[in-house]
GROMACS .gro file of C-alpha atoms in nm:
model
  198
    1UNK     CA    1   0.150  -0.807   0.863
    2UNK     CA    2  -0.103  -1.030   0.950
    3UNK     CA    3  -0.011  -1.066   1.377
    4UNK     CA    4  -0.351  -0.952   1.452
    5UNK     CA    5  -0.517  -1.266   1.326
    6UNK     CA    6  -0.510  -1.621   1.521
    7UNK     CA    7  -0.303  -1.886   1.393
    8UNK     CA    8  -0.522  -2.008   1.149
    9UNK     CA    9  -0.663  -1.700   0.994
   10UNK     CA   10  -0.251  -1.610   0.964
   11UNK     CA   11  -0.190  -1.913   0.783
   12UNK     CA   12  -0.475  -1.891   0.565
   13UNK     CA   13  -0.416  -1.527   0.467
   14UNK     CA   14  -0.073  -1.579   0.391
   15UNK     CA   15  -0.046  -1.874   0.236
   16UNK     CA   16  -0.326  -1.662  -0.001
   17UNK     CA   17  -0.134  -1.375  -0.066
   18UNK     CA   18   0.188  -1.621  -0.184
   19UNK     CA   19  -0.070  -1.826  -0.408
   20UNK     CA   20  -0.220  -1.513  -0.543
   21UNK     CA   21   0.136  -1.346  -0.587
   22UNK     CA   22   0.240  -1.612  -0.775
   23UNK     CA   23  -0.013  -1.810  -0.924
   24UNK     CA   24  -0.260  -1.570  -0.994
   25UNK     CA   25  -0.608  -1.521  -0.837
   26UNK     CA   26  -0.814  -1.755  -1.035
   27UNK     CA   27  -0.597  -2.027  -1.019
   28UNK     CA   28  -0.602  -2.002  -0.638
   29UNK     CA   29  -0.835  -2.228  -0.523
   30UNK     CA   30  -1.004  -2.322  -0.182
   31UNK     CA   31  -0.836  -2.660  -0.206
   32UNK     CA   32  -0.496  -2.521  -0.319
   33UNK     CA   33  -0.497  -2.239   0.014
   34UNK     CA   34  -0.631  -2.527   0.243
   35UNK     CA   35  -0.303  -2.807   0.081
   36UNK     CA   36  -0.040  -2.510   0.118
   37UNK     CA   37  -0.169  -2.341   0.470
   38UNK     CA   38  -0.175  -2.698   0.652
   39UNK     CA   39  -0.561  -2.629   0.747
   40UNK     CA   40  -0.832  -2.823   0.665
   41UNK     CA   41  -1.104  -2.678   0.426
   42UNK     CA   42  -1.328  -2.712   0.721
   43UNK     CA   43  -1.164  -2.514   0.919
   44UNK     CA   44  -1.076  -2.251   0.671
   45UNK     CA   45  -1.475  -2.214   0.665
   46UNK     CA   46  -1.521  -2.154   1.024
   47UNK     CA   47  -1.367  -1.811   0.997
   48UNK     CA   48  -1.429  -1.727   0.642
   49UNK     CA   49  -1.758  -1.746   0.453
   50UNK     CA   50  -1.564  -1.780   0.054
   51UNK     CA   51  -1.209  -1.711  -0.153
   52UNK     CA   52  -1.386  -1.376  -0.208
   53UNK     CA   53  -1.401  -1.322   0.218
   54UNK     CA   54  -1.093  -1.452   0.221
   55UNK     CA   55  -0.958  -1.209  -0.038
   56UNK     CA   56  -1.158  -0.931   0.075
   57UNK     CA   57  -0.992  -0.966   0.440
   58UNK     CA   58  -0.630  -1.009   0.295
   59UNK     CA   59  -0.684  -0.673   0.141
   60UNK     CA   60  -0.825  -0.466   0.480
   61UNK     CA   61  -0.535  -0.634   0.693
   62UNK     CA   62  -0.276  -0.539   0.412
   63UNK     CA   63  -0.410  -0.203   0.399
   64UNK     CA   64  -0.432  -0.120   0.735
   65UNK     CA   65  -0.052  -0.281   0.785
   66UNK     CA   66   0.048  -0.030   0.469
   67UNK     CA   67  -0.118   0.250   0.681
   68UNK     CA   68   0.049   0.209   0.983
   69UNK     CA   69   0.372   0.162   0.827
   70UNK     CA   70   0.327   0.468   0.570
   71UNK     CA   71   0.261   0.690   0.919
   72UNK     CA   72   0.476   0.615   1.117
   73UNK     CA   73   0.708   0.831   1.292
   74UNK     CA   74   0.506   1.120   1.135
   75UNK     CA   75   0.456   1.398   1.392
   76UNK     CA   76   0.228   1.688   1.348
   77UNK     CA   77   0.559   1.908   1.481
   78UNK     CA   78   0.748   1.818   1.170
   79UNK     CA   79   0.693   2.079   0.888
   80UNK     CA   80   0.498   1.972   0.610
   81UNK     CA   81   0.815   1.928   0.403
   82UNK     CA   82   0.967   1.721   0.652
   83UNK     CA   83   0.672   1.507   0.688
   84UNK     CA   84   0.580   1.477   0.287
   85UNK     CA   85   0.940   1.332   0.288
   86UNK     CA   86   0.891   1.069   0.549
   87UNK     CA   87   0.593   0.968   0.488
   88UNK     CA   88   0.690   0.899   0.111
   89UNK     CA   89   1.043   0.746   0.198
   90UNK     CA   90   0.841   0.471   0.438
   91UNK     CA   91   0.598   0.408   0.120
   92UNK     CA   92   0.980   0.318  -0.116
   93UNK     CA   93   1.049   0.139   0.210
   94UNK     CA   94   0.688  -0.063   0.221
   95UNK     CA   95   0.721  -0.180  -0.183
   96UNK     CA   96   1.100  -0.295  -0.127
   97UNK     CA   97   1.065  -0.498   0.258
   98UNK     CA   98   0.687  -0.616   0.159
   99UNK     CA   99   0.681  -0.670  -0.210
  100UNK     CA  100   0.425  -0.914  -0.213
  101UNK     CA  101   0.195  -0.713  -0.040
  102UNK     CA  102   0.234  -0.385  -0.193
  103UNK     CA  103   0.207  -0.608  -0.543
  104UNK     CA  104  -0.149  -0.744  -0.449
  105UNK     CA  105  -0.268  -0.367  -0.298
  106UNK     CA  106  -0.168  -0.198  -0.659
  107UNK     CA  107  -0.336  -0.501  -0.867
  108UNK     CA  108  -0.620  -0.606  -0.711
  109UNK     CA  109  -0.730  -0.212  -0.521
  110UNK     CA  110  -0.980  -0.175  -0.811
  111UNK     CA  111  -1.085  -0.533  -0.883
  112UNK     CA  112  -1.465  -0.654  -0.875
  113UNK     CA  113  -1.325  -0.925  -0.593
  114UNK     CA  114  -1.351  -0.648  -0.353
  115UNK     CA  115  -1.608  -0.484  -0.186
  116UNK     CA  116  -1.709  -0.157  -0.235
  117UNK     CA  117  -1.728  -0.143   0.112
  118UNK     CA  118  -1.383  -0.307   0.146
  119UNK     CA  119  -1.271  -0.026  -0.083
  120UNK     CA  120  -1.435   0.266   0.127
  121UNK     CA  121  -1.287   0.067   0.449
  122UNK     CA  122  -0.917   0.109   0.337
  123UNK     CA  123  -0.962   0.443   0.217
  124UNK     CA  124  -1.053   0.583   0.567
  125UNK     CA  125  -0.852   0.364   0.721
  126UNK     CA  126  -0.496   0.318   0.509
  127UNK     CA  127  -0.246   0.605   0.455
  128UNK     CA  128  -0.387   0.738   0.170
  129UNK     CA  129  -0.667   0.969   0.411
  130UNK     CA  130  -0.332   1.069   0.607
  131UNK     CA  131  -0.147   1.205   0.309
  132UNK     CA  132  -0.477   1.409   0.140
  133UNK     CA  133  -0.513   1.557   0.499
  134UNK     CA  134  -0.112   1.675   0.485
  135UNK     CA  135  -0.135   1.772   0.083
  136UNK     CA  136  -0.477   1.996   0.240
  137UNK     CA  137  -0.279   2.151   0.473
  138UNK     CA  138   0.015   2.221   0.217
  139UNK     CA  139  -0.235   2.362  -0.037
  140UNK     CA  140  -0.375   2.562   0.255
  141UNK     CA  141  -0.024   2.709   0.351
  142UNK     CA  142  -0.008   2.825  -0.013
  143UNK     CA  143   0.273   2.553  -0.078
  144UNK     CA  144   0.106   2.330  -0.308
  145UNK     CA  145  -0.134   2.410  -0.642
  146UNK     CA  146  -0.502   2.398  -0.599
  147UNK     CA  147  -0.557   2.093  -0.684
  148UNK     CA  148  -0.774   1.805  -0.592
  149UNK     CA  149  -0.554   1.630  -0.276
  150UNK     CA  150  -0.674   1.263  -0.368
  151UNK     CA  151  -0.546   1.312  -0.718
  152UNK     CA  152  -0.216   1.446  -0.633
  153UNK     CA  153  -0.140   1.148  -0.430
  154UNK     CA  154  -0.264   0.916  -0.689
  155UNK     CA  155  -0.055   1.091  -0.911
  156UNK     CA  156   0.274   1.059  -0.691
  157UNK     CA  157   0.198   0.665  -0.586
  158UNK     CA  158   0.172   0.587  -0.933
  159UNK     CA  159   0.508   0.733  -0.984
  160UNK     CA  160   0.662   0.541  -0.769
  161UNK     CA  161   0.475   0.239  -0.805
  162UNK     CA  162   0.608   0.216  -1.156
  163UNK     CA  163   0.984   0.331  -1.019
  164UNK     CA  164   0.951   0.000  -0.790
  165UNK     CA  165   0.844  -0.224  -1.054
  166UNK     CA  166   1.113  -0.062  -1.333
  167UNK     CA  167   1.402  -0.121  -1.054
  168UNK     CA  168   1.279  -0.496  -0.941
  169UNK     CA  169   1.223  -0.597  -1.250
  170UNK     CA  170   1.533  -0.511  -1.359
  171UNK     CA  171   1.716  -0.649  -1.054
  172UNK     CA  172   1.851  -0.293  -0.960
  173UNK     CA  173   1.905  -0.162  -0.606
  174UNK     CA  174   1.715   0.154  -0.575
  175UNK     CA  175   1.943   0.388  -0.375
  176UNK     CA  176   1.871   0.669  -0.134
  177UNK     CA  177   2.015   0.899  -0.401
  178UNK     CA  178   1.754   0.782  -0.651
  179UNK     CA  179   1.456   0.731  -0.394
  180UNK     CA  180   1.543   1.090  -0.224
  181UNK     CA  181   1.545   1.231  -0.620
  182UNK     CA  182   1.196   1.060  -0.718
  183UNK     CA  183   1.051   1.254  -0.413
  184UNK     CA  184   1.200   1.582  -0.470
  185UNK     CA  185   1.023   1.578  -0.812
  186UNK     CA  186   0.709   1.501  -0.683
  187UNK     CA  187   0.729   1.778  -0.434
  188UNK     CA  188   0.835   2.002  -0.761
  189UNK     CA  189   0.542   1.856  -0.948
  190UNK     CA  190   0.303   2.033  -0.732
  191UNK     CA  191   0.513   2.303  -0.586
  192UNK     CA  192   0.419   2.658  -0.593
  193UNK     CA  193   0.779   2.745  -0.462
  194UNK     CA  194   1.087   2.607  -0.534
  195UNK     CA  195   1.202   2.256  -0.416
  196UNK     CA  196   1.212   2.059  -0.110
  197UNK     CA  197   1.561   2.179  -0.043
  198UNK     CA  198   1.568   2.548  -0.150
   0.00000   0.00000   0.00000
């Protein structure tokens, strides 16, 4: 997630996102990030100005990570169907392998800690640009509603954000059966047609 970073901005950003996870943001201190990463407090201020820098760039590299991982293996080829599946199958995929980081993206994407421009940043630059661009082109092929793209995605993470947290919390596995089902009614939810499979 973070193997674009030297070693000390790694260690710094993910000892942060740990300590945030499960401590909570205020109680994450300077101090606390330099005792857990192993770097000194002087060196943590070479390469970043505050906590809120810190937090700030935890959030672009976790977004752009998210958006590589969301779009992958998406090829313009693949029908619109095929690629709406995908593309939401890698987000289940993202929540379940990176937990931690798909938990600090869905608390923190709206909090005064980051930047406006931060914000704008991960819009362009995440998955979420990707998938309005796709939901565009389904609305254009008469597939999808009218609607305003950005909102249907928002509509369709939040879905399965909460099916993440109902299924972790609860110490379930989420199968394919259940993850392929979620999908099928989002696809329904904005269908003009019938379903993904008819």
């Amino acid at each position: 997630m973070f193997e674009r970073y030297n070693k000390v901005q790694k260690a710094v950003l993910e000892t942060t996102l740990h300590l945030i996870i499960d401590k909570e943001l205020q109680a994450t201190s300077m101090s606390l990030i330099a005792k857990e990463s192993g770097v000194s407090t002087g060196n943590i201020y070479h390469y970043f100005s505050s906590k809120e820098d810190i937090i700030n760039e935890l959030y672009k590299a976790i977004v752009l990570f998210n958006g590589e991982f969301v779009t992958r293996n998406l090829n313009q080829s693949d029908s619109i169907k095929e690629r709406f599946q995908l593309a939401w199958r890698n987000v289940f995929e993202l929540g379940l392998n990176y937990p931690k980081g798909f938990r600090f993206i869905e608390q923190y994407s709206f909090s005064p800690y980051i930047y406006e421009q931060t914000k704008q940043d991960a819009i362009n630059g995440g998955w979420c640009g990707p998938m309005e661009k796709l939901y565009q082109d389904a609305i254009a092929a008469g597939m999808f509603v009218a609607l305003e793209p950005r909102m249907m995605v928002q509509m369709h993470y939040g879905s399965i954000v909460y099916i993440l947290k109902l299924y972790q919390q609860n110490g379930q596995e989420l199968t394919t059966e259940v993850v392929d089902h979620v999908i099928q009614a989002s696809w329904q939810a904005v269908s003009r047609g019938k379903g993904l499979n008819d």
